[in-house]
XYZ file of N, CA and C in Angstrom:
720
model
N 27.573 -4.332 40.273
C 26.463 -4.421 39.286
C 25.650 -3.176 39.432
N 25.285 -2.579 38.284
C 24.484 -1.347 38.300
C 23.017 -1.700 38.229
N 22.251 -1.134 39.153
C 20.802 -1.418 39.144
C 20.203 -0.802 37.877
N 19.298 -1.493 37.245
C 18.562 -0.993 36.107
C 17.469 -0.050 36.564
N 17.285 1.049 35.839
C 16.247 1.985 36.188
C 14.952 1.585 35.440
N 13.985 1.300 36.222
C 12.713 0.923 35.597
C 12.047 2.051 34.814
N 11.590 1.751 33.649
C 10.916 2.722 32.865
C 9.532 2.940 33.392
N 8.979 4.138 33.428
C 7.662 4.378 33.892
C 6.681 3.654 32.996
N 5.607 3.155 33.578
C 4.543 2.413 32.818
C 3.956 3.424 31.802
N 3.686 2.878 30.626
C 3.115 3.735 29.576
C 1.698 4.042 29.947
N 1.340 5.340 29.884
C 0.024 5.751 30.192
C -0.911 5.396 29.011
N -2.075 4.918 29.303
C -2.989 4.559 28.172
C -3.440 5.765 27.358
N -3.556 5.486 26.076
C -4.099 6.456 25.143
C -5.580 6.580 25.410
N -6.079 7.831 25.477
C -7.480 8.067 25.684
C -8.224 8.069 24.335
N -9.205 7.251 24.168
C -9.903 7.109 22.857
C -11.315 7.540 23.078
N -11.774 8.476 22.213
C -13.169 8.976 22.233
C -13.789 8.422 20.902
N -14.746 7.528 21.111
C -15.141 6.825 19.874
C -16.563 6.246 20.020
N -16.973 5.576 18.957
C -18.283 4.912 18.912
C -18.147 3.727 17.890
N -18.958 2.666 18.041
C -18.788 1.488 17.173
C -19.325 1.681 15.796
N -18.573 2.481 14.996
C -18.874 2.699 13.607
C -17.629 2.272 12.769
N -17.666 2.228 11.480
C -16.434 1.913 10.719
C -15.287 2.769 11.080
N -15.462 4.075 11.189
C -14.359 4.973 11.498
C -13.807 4.733 12.940
N -14.755 4.440 13.822
C -14.294 4.138 15.158
C -13.472 2.822 15.196
N -14.019 1.838 14.485
C -13.365 0.523 14.518
C -11.964 0.556 13.914
N -11.700 1.405 12.984
C -10.372 1.557 12.468
C -9.360 1.714 13.600
N -9.658 2.659 14.479
C -8.741 2.993 15.513
C -8.737 1.937 16.566
N -9.891 1.330 16.929
C -9.899 0.260 17.902
C -9.059 -0.887 17.414
N -9.148 -1.246 16.134
C -8.368 -2.378 15.604
C -6.895 -2.075 15.590
N -6.553 -0.836 15.188
C -5.133 -0.470 15.158
C -4.527 -0.502 16.531
N -5.219 -0.042 17.550
C -4.684 -0.082 18.908
C -4.480 -1.530 19.382
N -5.441 -2.381 19.031
C -5.291 -3.770 19.392
C -4.154 -4.453 18.625
N -4.056 -4.141 17.368
C -2.947 -4.730 16.539
C -1.570 -4.249 17.085
N -1.508 -3.053 17.576
C -0.184 -2.508 18.033
C 0.077 -2.807 19.553
N -0.916 -3.386 20.156
C -0.881 -3.789 21.585
C -0.529 -2.545 22.434
N -1.148 -1.427 22.084
C -0.987 -0.227 22.907
C -2.068 -0.171 23.963
N -1.718 0.256 25.162
C -2.736 0.420 26.233
C -3.616 1.597 25.880
N -4.950 1.421 26.049
C -5.849 2.479 25.824
C -7.101 2.408 26.670
N -7.760 3.493 26.814
C -9.012 3.542 27.555
C -10.044 4.255 26.623
N -11.230 3.703 26.633
C -12.283 4.225 25.677
C -13.347 4.972 26.429
N -13.726 6.110 25.932
C -14.862 6.871 26.322
C -15.860 6.831 25.179
N -17.023 6.315 25.391
C -18.036 6.286 24.330
C -18.604 7.685 24.075
N -18.597 8.043 22.807
C -19.220 9.275 22.331
C -20.441 8.879 21.588
N -21.610 8.883 22.245
C -22.854 8.377 21.639
C -23.340 9.431 20.592
N -23.072 9.159 19.343
C -23.355 10.142 18.308
C -24.929 10.205 18.057
N -25.636 9.181 18.407
C -27.073 9.232 18.332
C -27.703 10.121 19.369
N -27.035 10.204 20.553
C -27.552 11.035 21.679
C -27.005 12.485 21.536
N -26.079 12.698 20.610
C -25.570 14.063 20.466
C -24.366 14.377 21.249
N -23.632 13.323 21.784
C -22.437 13.624 22.576
C -21.338 14.306 21.760
N -21.375 14.117 20.435
C -20.334 14.707 19.591
C -20.375 16.238 19.542
N -21.505 16.817 20.044
C -21.638 18.264 20.028
C -21.274 18.927 21.341
N -20.834 18.137 22.303
C -20.472 18.693 23.627
C -19.182 19.383 23.565
N -19.024 20.418 24.278
C -17.823 21.283 24.276
C -16.564 20.529 24.555
N -16.609 19.557 25.486
C -15.382 18.847 25.890
C -14.892 17.978 24.725
N -15.867 17.485 23.903
C -15.476 16.638 22.753
C -14.972 17.542 21.632
N -15.663 18.658 21.385
C -15.229 19.636 20.361
C -13.877 20.190 20.611
N -13.445 20.227 21.849
C -12.108 20.721 22.167
C -11.037 19.903 21.549
N -11.280 18.580 21.312
C -10.319 17.702 20.685
C -10.715 17.278 19.333
N -11.946 17.424 19.011
C -12.436 17.048 17.617
C -13.358 18.141 17.094
N -12.725 19.259 16.624
C -13.541 20.411 16.221
C -14.510 20.175 15.047
N -14.371 19.061 14.347
C -15.306 18.724 13.276
C -16.489 17.856 13.817
N -16.545 17.748 15.102
C -17.591 16.931 15.804
C -17.822 15.538 15.243
N -16.736 14.893 14.889
C -16.797 13.510 14.362
C -15.912 12.628 15.226
N -16.382 11.395 15.356
C -15.518 10.390 16.033
C -14.690 9.693 14.946
N -13.550 9.132 15.325
C -12.936 9.043 16.682
C -11.945 10.179 16.886
N -11.527 10.342 18.134
C -10.449 11.266 18.479
C -9.645 10.556 19.539
N -8.417 10.986 19.703
C -7.587 10.429 20.743
C -6.742 11.528 21.438
N -6.355 11.212 22.661
C -5.401 11.987 23.410
C -4.333 11.073 23.876
N -3.123 11.247 23.346
C -1.973 10.380 23.815
C -1.225 11.192 24.880
N -1.188 10.696 26.104
C -0.423 11.409 27.147
C 1.090 11.528 26.857
N 1.560 10.594 26.010
C 2.978 10.612 25.594
C 3.172 10.902 24.168
N 3.020 12.211 23.841
C 3.110 12.641 22.468
C 4.560 12.667 21.982
N 4.774 13.085 20.750
C 6.133 13.020 20.179
C 7.165 13.810 20.986
N 6.768 14.874 21.643
C 7.711 15.702 22.428
C 7.571 15.416 23.963
N 6.939 14.305 24.271
C 6.708 13.964 25.661
C 5.547 14.607 26.323
N 4.842 15.447 25.527
C 3.634 16.140 26.031
C 2.390 15.552 25.411
N 1.224 15.704 26.057
C 0.018 15.135 25.463
C -0.254 15.655 24.049
N -0.730 14.747 23.225
C -1.068 15.030 21.833
C -2.490 14.591 21.519
N -3.288 15.509 21.051
C -4.656 15.130 20.683
C -4.802 15.147 19.186
N -5.565 14.206 18.661
C -5.791 14.060 17.210
C -7.218 13.715 16.880
N -7.716 14.242 15.809
C -9.000 13.799 15.269
C -8.765 13.411 13.819
N -9.761 12.804 13.188
C -9.728 12.231 11.837
C -9.030 10.806 11.919
N -9.754 9.814 11.538
C -9.321 8.460 11.693
C -8.049 8.193 10.897
N -7.925 8.700 9.696
C -6.731 8.516 8.868
C -5.468 9.100 9.547
N -5.661 10.266 10.100
C -4.513 10.917 10.799
C -4.098 10.107 12.000
N -5.113 9.570 12.709
C -4.826 8.799 13.906
C -4.067 7.486 13.513
N -4.515 6.844 12.472
C -3.790 5.643 12.002
C -2.353 5.975 11.671
N -2.111 7.019 10.960
C -0.753 7.405 10.612
C 0.046 7.691 11.855
N -0.523 8.378 12.802
C 0.151 8.736 14.088
C 0.570 7.413 14.811
N -0.366 6.459 14.922
C -0.085 5.276 15.674
C 0.920 4.397 14.901
N 0.886 4.392 13.583
C 1.869 3.686 12.804
C 3.245 4.302 13.020
N 3.326 5.663 13.041
C 4.570 6.339 13.305
C 5.112 6.070 14.735
N 4.187 6.032 15.692
C 4.541 5.860 17.062
C 5.132 4.474 17.291
N 4.581 3.494 16.614
C 4.988 2.100 16.863
C 5.915 1.498 15.791
N 5.971 2.115 14.633
C 6.760 1.616 13.536
C 6.112 0.401 12.872
N 4.770 0.303 12.973
C 4.074 -0.867 12.441
C 3.004 -0.485 11.404
N 2.831 -1.390 10.432
C 1.688 -1.359 9.482
C 1.725 -0.187 8.522
N 2.880 0.389 8.284
C 2.987 1.464 7.311
C 3.944 1.075 6.133
N 4.868 0.172 6.428
C 5.891 -0.182 5.464
C 7.260 0.202 5.959
N 8.273 -0.519 5.410
C 9.625 -0.292 5.853
C 10.431 0.630 4.970
N 10.096 0.583 3.657
C 10.822 1.389 2.687
C 9.940 2.538 2.210
N 10.552 3.558 1.589
C 9.749 4.623 1.048
C 8.737 4.140 0.060
N 9.105 3.209 -0.785
C 8.158 2.661 -1.736
C 6.927 2.017 -1.064
N 7.237 1.204 -0.050
C 6.128 0.563 0.670
C 5.245 1.580 1.396
N 5.884 2.581 1.972
C 5.058 3.573 2.684
C 4.180 4.409 1.743
N 4.686 4.779 0.600
C 3.894 5.571 -0.357
C 2.788 4.700 -0.960
N 3.081 3.452 -1.181
C 2.056 2.553 -1.708
C 0.963 2.399 -0.673
N 1.303 2.257 0.593
C 0.310 2.162 1.660
C -0.511 3.425 1.722
N 0.146 4.563 1.606
C -0.548 5.845 1.716
C -1.539 6.062 0.590
N -1.202 5.593 -0.631
C -2.128 5.782 -1.697
C -3.468 4.980 -1.497
N -3.289 3.775 -0.896
C -4.496 2.958 -0.637
C -5.222 3.471 0.593
N -4.502 4.097 1.522
C -5.196 4.766 2.641
C -6.034 5.928 2.121
N -5.468 6.674 1.217
C -6.216 7.810 0.609
C -7.346 7.328 -0.220
N -7.257 6.214 -0.845
C -8.333 5.542 -1.558
C -9.502 5.296 -0.628
N -9.159 4.836 0.569
C -10.250 4.636 1.540
C -10.858 5.957 2.011
N -9.997 6.918 2.354
C -10.522 8.176 2.896
C -11.311 8.904 1.889
N -10.865 8.942 0.648
C -11.497 9.757 -0.400
C -12.612 9.053 -1.156
N -12.566 7.709 -1.138
C -13.509 6.967 -1.955
C -14.402 5.992 -1.147
N -13.765 5.024 -0.552
C -14.481 3.969 0.146
C -15.398 4.495 1.214
N -14.867 5.316 2.104
C -15.664 5.814 3.255
C -16.853 6.646 2.784
N -16.581 7.710 2.021
C -17.707 8.559 1.584
C -18.743 7.857 0.729
N -18.296 7.059 -0.291
C -19.217 6.391 -1.150
C -19.985 5.256 -0.479
N -19.282 4.409 0.241
C -19.994 3.308 0.927
C -20.975 3.959 1.935
N -20.568 4.984 2.626
C -21.459 5.612 3.581
C -22.715 6.203 2.934
N -22.567 6.810 1.771
C -23.740 7.337 1.107
C -24.608 6.252 0.533
N -24.074 5.176 0.056
C -24.862 4.082 -0.391
C -25.700 3.486 0.796
N -25.000 3.341 1.918
C -25.644 2.830 3.094
C -26.799 3.782 3.538
N -26.545 5.069 3.508
C -27.547 6.017 3.930
C -28.754 6.013 3.061
N -28.555 6.142 1.729
C -29.688 6.230 0.878
C -30.480 4.930 0.729
N -29.796 3.816 0.988
C -30.535 2.540 0.944
C -31.279 2.197 2.205
N -30.762 2.753 3.408
C -31.370 2.367 4.653
C -32.028 3.501 5.428
N -31.448 4.677 5.362
C -31.855 5.761 6.315
C -32.562 6.891 5.706
N -32.538 7.083 4.409
C -33.225 8.226 3.804
C -34.681 8.121 4.050
N -35.349 9.218 4.472
C -36.783 9.175 4.796
C -37.647 8.885 3.614
N -37.143 9.082 2.423
C -37.880 8.729 1.228
C -36.904 8.094 0.231
N -37.424 7.207 -0.606
C -36.558 6.560 -1.594
C -36.248 7.476 -2.757
N -35.009 7.755 -2.976
C -34.560 8.629 -4.103
C -33.770 7.734 -5.041
N -34.390 7.327 -6.126
C -33.809 6.371 -7.024
C -32.400 6.822 -7.564
N -32.362 8.084 -7.983
C -31.108 8.610 -8.541
C -29.984 8.474 -7.546
N -30.188 8.926 -6.301
C -29.091 8.850 -5.296
C -28.800 7.385 -4.934
N -29.806 6.603 -4.761
C -29.618 5.189 -4.437
C -28.778 4.521 -5.526
N -29.147 4.679 -6.756
C -28.433 4.036 -7.852
C -27.045 4.595 -8.016
N -26.896 5.916 -7.874
C -25.570 6.501 -8.071
C -24.536 5.983 -7.052
N -24.940 5.960 -5.763
C -23.994 5.537 -4.720
C -23.839 4.035 -4.681
N -24.873 3.300 -5.012
C -24.751 1.834 -5.038
C -23.777 1.456 -6.175
N -23.968 2.063 -7.344
C -23.115 1.736 -8.444
C -21.655 2.130 -8.253
N -21.464 3.282 -7.594
C -20.108 3.693 -7.317
C -19.475 2.785 -6.268
N -20.266 2.380 -5.317
C -19.728 1.419 -4.300
C -19.337 0.121 -4.992
N -20.166 -0.373 -5.925
C -19.805 -1.610 -6.575
C -18.550 -1.425 -7.423
N -18.402 -0.236 -8.030
C -17.195 0.018 -8.844
C -15.947 -0.052 -7.940
N -16.041 0.558 -6.718
C -14.894 0.593 -5.803
C -14.565 -0.873 -5.378
N -15.590 -1.629 -5.121
C -15.282 -3.046 -4.753
C -14.637 -3.753 -5.942
N -14.934 -3.391 -7.136
C -14.244 -3.894 -8.310
C -12.797 -3.517 -8.380
N -12.490 -2.265 -8.004
C -11.109 -1.806 -7.962
C -10.322 -2.598 -6.928
N -10.928 -2.839 -5.736
C -10.271 -3.632 -4.717
C -10.080 -5.033 -5.163
N -11.098 -5.636 -5.852
C -11.050 -7.020 -6.228
C -9.859 -7.210 -7.236
N -9.746 -6.273 -8.158
C -8.624 -6.385 -9.122
C -7.279 -6.287 -8.411
N -7.114 -5.333 -7.473
C -5.882 -5.237 -6.777
C -5.550 -6.473 -5.991
N -6.604 -6.991 -5.347
C -6.414 -8.175 -4.477
C -6.239 -9.482 -5.281
N -6.454 -9.416 -6.552
C -6.280 -10.618 -7.406
C -4.781 -10.932 -7.556
N -3.935 -9.884 -7.380
C -2.482 -10.115 -7.558
C -1.691 -9.675 -6.296
N -2.384 -9.303 -5.278
C -1.732 -8.918 -4.014
C -2.466 -9.508 -2.833
N -1.798 -9.890 -1.813
C -2.422 -10.437 -0.627
C -3.254 -9.401 0.093
N -2.734 -8.166 0.116
C -3.406 -7.098 0.805
C -3.421 -5.848 -0.092
N -4.155 -4.816 0.314
C -4.314 -3.689 -0.604
C -3.024 -3.060 -1.031
N -2.039 -2.932 -0.149
C -0.753 -2.253 -0.470
C 0.317 -3.224 -0.914
N -0.022 -4.508 -1.031
C 1.007 -5.474 -1.445
C 0.981 -6.723 -0.612
N 2.174 -7.196 -0.227
C 2.283 -8.488 0.517
C 1.940 -8.370 1.964
N 2.049 -7.152 2.523
C 1.901 -7.029 3.985
C 0.618 -6.282 4.329
N 0.073 -6.689 5.450
C -1.097 -6.109 6.069
C -0.696 -4.715 6.620
N -1.457 -3.707 6.253
C -1.058 -2.353 6.629
C -2.288 -1.509 7.116
N -2.074 -0.240 7.444
C -3.141 0.633 7.828
C -4.173 0.848 6.707
N -3.743 0.579 5.481
C -4.730 0.631 4.387
C -5.814 -0.383 4.502
N -5.387 -1.579 4.898
C -6.391 -2.664 5.199
C -7.199 -2.362 6.457
N -6.529 -1.896 7.476
C -7.178 -1.561 8.736
C -8.235 -0.515 8.558
N -7.953 0.475 7.636
C -8.877 1.565 7.387
C -10.070 1.119 6.536
N -9.833 0.180 5.613
C -10.840 -0.151 4.644
C -11.732 -1.278 5.121
N -11.178 -2.251 5.787
C -11.950 -3.455 6.177
C -13.260 -3.113 6.935
N -13.235 -2.270 7.976
C -14.479 -2.063 8.632
C -15.641 -1.571 7.797
N -15.311 -0.867 6.721
C -16.376 -0.363 5.826
C -17.024 -1.520 5.015
N -16.301 -2.618 4.849
C -16.813 -3.713 4.023
C -17.692 -4.666 4.880
N -17.729 -4.474 6.180
C -18.538 -5.378 7.055
C -20.027 -5.231 6.726
N -20.443 -4.041 6.220
C -21.901 -3.825 5.924
C -22.127 -3.935 4.438
N -21.408 -4.823 3.751
C -21.523 -4.924 2.293
C -22.958 -5.187 1.862
N -23.699 -5.963 2.596
C -25.047 -6.346 2.175
C -25.939 -5.025 2.170
N -25.783 -4.203 3.204
C -26.540 -2.942 3.269
C -26.119 -1.958 2.162
N -24.981 -2.188 1.597
C -24.495 -1.352 0.530
C -24.907 -1.848 -0.848
N -25.675 -2.949 -0.845
C -26.116 -3.545 -2.086
C -25.072 -4.425 -2.763
N -24.137 -4.976 -1.958
C -23.023 -5.746 -2.483
C -23.060 -7.201 -1.946
N -22.882 -8.115 -2.851
C -22.731 -9.518 -2.477
C -21.215 -9.859 -2.681
N -20.541 -10.236 -1.611
C -19.098 -10.480 -1.711
C -18.813 -11.675 -2.654
N -19.798 -12.543 -2.920
C -19.582 -13.562 -3.878
C -19.260 -13.017 -5.272
N -19.671 -11.809 -5.546
C -19.346 -11.168 -6.857
C -17.907 -10.657 -6.881
N -17.267 -10.635 -5.763
C -15.896 -10.071 -5.642
C -15.061 -11.080 -4.864
N -14.711 -12.201 -5.434
C -14.043 -13.270 -4.684
C -12.750 -12.948 -4.042
N -11.977 -12.025 -4.639
C -10.709 -11.655 -4.061
C -10.934 -10.746 -2.841
N -11.931 -9.898 -2.859
C -12.306 -9.143 -1.707
C -12.771 -10.078 -0.613
N -13.543 -11.052 -0.951
C -14.069 -12.011 0.059
C -12.924 -12.723 0.734
N -11.904 -13.186 -0.081
C -10.751 -13.855 0.515
C -10.072 -12.941 1.531
N -9.819 -11.689 1.120
C -9.168 -10.686 1.953
C -10.033 -10.405 3.209
N -11.344 -10.207 2.984
C -12.259 -9.903 4.110
C -12.200 -11.049 5.195
N -12.282 -12.293 4.730
C -12.271 -13.385 5.606
C -10.958 -13.510 6.377
N -9.914 -13.262 5.704
C -8.561 -13.383 6.354
C -8.394 -12.349 7.449
N -8.793 -11.090 7.158
C -8.689 -10.036 8.145
C -9.660 -10.267 9.304
N -10.847 -10.722 8.980
C -11.875 -11.010 9.998
C -11.393 -12.013 11.040
N -10.549 -12.922 10.607
C -10.058 -14.014 11.506
C -8.925 -13.525 12.422
N -8.399 -12.344 12.232
C -7.321 -11.909 13.078
C -7.802 -11.596 14.502
N -7.198 -12.112 15.576
C -7.666 -11.904 16.903
C -7.800 -10.430 17.264
N -6.867 -9.563 16.875
C -6.914 -8.147 17.205
C -8.128 -7.516 16.552
N -8.500 -7.938 15.383
C -9.638 -7.422 14.655
C -10.930 -7.812 15.417
N -10.990 -9.074 15.825
C -12.117 -9.535 16.621
C -12.287 -8.717 17.882
N -11.155 -8.387 18.549
C -11.276 -7.590 19.792
C -11.691 -6.186 19.444
N -11.139 -5.627 18.356
C -11.409 -4.252 17.990
C -12.889 -4.008 17.704
N -13.551 -4.923 17.018
C -14.944 -4.679 16.607
C -15.865 -4.899 17.806
N -15.400 -5.450 18.883
C -16.262 -5.562 20.054
C -16.201 -4.355 20.975
N -15.281 -3.405 20.704
C -15.185 -2.267 21.536
C -16.471 -1.420 21.400
N -17.149 -1.161 22.502
C -18.359 -0.363 22.629
C -19.575 -1.008 21.866
N -19.377 -2.215 21.372
C -20.449 -2.818 20.504
C -21.771 -2.978 21.283
N -21.653 -3.210 22.603
C -22.874 -3.448 23.410
C -23.615 -2.180 23.684
N -23.055 -1.041 23.350
C -23.692 0.248 23.662
C -24.502 0.796 22.495
N -24.276 0.268 21.298
C -25.038 0.728 20.127
C -26.463 0.189 20.127
N -27.408 1.069 19.919
C -28.827 0.757 19.957
C -29.443 1.162 18.607
N -30.649 0.588 18.296
C -31.358 0.999 17.113
C -31.615 2.520 17.112
N -31.630 3.144 16.030
C -31.849 4.614 15.910
C -33.299 4.983 16.180
N -33.478 5.905 17.097
C -34.803 6.468 17.284
C -34.857 7.815 16.608
N -35.950 8.573 16.898
C -36.125 9.881 16.186
C -35.030 10.865 16.621
N -34.654 10.839 17.905
C -33.614 11.709 18.411
C -32.303 11.409 17.754
N -31.949 10.118 17.585
C -30.700 9.748 16.937
C -30.676 10.201 15.473
N -31.764 9.977 14.827
C -31.841 10.404 13.388
C -31.702 11.945 13.196
N -32.263 12.633 14.170
C -32.073 14.099 14.102
C -30.636 14.528 14.356
N -30.033 13.923 15.316
C -28.622 14.271 15.610
C -27.687 13.802 14.496
N -27.983 12.733 13.817
C -27.143 12.182 12.818
C -27.368 12.795 11.392
N -28.659 13.032 11.131
C -28.980 13.440 9.746
C -29.812 14.694 9.648
N -30.270 15.286 10.763
C -31.117 16.456 10.762
C -30.326 17.721 10.845
N -31.085 18.822 11.153
C -30.514 20.159 11.161
C -29.533 20.369 12.309
N -29.582 19.569 13.367
C -28.699 19.691 14.522
C -27.236 19.682 14.112
N -26.932 18.799 13.173
C -25.474 18.633 12.795
C -24.925 19.857 12.046
N -25.847 20.675 11.527
C -25.356 21.813 10.719
C -25.248 23.124 11.474
N -25.566 23.084 12.763
C -25.481 24.274 13.584
C -24.009 24.665 13.757
N -23.738 25.908 13.702
C -22.349 26.407 13.853
C -22.021 26.323 15.335
N -20.819 25.809 15.584
C -20.405 25.632 17.016
C -19.008 26.189 17.192
């Protein structure tokens, strides 16, 4: 009988993140894929995103970023941008992207919908409704209305599909769902979008999602003057 050669234990993926919608995308994906990972908090209110060691893997000074010790060629691979990370993890595990070319491209179009529409517009609505130092009616109305329009697009899609890309739960859902958690702050009542609410509740009940949104959750604090400067002030615009 030939002895089996034990495979080396998979080294954990190093995750540099914070408990925001973009961070939660990656936390949820890692939990869904059951990949080992270790998290380093990058406190964006304290300015950790501007440190040289973080910029070395995330040159746009945005969370999240990862370093996978076991990259595609067996060498470490670092990645920034949450959408790119989701695609990388889907490719690594063969999960949540689709099995056929049609399924994959359908998933990708809804992932791009999140990256190009949901994230930027929901984020701006949230900012002008909650964080702007003065109320600007034009900006508030523009981004709130666009946010509601995008919820309408999702509601129509979900009226005939279980998930955004069709019958299966994919990275399109994983990318979009964290942004809908703050719907009230975006000026949205999910009762107005019953298909989104059904989808939201179903995803919220997934154990991996529950674990993902708890990652670093205890470290997030209310924003003080320093945090607001790091997040919204001149500090973020310095060339690095």
